Coordinates of C-alpha atoms and ligand atoms in Angstrom, one line a residue:
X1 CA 48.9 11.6 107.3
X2 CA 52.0 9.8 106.3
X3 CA 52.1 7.4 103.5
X4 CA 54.5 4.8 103.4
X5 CA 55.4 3.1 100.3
X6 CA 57.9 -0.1 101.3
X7 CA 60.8 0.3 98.0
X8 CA 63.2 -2.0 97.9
X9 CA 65.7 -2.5 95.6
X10 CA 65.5 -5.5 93.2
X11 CA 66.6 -6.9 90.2
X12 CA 63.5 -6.4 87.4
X13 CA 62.8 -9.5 85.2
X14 CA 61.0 -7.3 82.9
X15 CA 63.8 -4.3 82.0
X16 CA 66.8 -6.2 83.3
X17 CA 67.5 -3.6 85.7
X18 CA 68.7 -3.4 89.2
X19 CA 66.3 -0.6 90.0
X20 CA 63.7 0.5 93.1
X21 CA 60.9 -1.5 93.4
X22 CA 57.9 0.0 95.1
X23 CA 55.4 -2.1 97.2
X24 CA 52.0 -2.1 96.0
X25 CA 50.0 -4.5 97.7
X26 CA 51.0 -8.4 99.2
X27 CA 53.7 -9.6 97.1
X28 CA 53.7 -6.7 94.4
X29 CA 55.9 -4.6 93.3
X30 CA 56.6 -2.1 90.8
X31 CA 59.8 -1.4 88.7
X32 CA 60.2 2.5 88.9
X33 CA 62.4 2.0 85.2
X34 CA 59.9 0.2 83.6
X35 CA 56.7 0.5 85.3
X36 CA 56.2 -3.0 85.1
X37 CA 54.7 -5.2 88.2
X38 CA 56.0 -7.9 89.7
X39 CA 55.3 -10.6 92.0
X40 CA 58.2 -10.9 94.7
X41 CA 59.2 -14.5 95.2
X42 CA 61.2 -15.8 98.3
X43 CA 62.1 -19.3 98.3
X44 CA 66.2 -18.9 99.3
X45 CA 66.3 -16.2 97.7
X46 CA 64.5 -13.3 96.5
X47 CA 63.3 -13.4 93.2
X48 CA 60.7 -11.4 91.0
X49 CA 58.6 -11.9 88.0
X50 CA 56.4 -10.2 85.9
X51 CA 52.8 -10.3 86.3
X52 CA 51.7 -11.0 82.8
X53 CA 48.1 -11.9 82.0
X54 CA 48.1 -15.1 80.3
X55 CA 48.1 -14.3 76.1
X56 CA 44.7 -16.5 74.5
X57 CA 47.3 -16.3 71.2
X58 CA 49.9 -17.7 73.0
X59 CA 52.2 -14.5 71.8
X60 CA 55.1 -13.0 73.7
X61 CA 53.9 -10.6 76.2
X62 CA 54.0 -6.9 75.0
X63 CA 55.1 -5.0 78.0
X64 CA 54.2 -1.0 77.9
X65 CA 56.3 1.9 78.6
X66 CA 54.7 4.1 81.7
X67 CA 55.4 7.8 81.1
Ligands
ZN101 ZN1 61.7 -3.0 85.1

């Protein structure tokens, strides 16, 4: 059986990188340099943002390193 994973190369939001993104679900993606996921936006052009969980303290989202 063959998986196919759509990558695609994108500009991450979260590490500042152009780097691979690789499809997850819908609209997901996730940075292979910072392991972060994103939600691909297309309206002109194609953007991406983190997905973040909104903070209750209102504090800047702390973003882990994957190893
Ligand atoms: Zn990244």
């Amino acid at each position: 059986m063959k998986i196919t994973a759509e990558v695609v190369n994108g500009n991450c939001p979260t590490c500042s990188e152009l780097t691979m993104l690789v499809g997850l679900a819908n609209d997901v993606y996730r940075c292979m340099n910072c392991g972060s996921d994103l939600h691909q936006h297309i309206n002109g052009k194609i953007s991406y943002l983190p997905i973040m969980p909104a903070r209750a303290d209102g504090g800047k989202p702390f973003v882990k390193e994957w190893k």
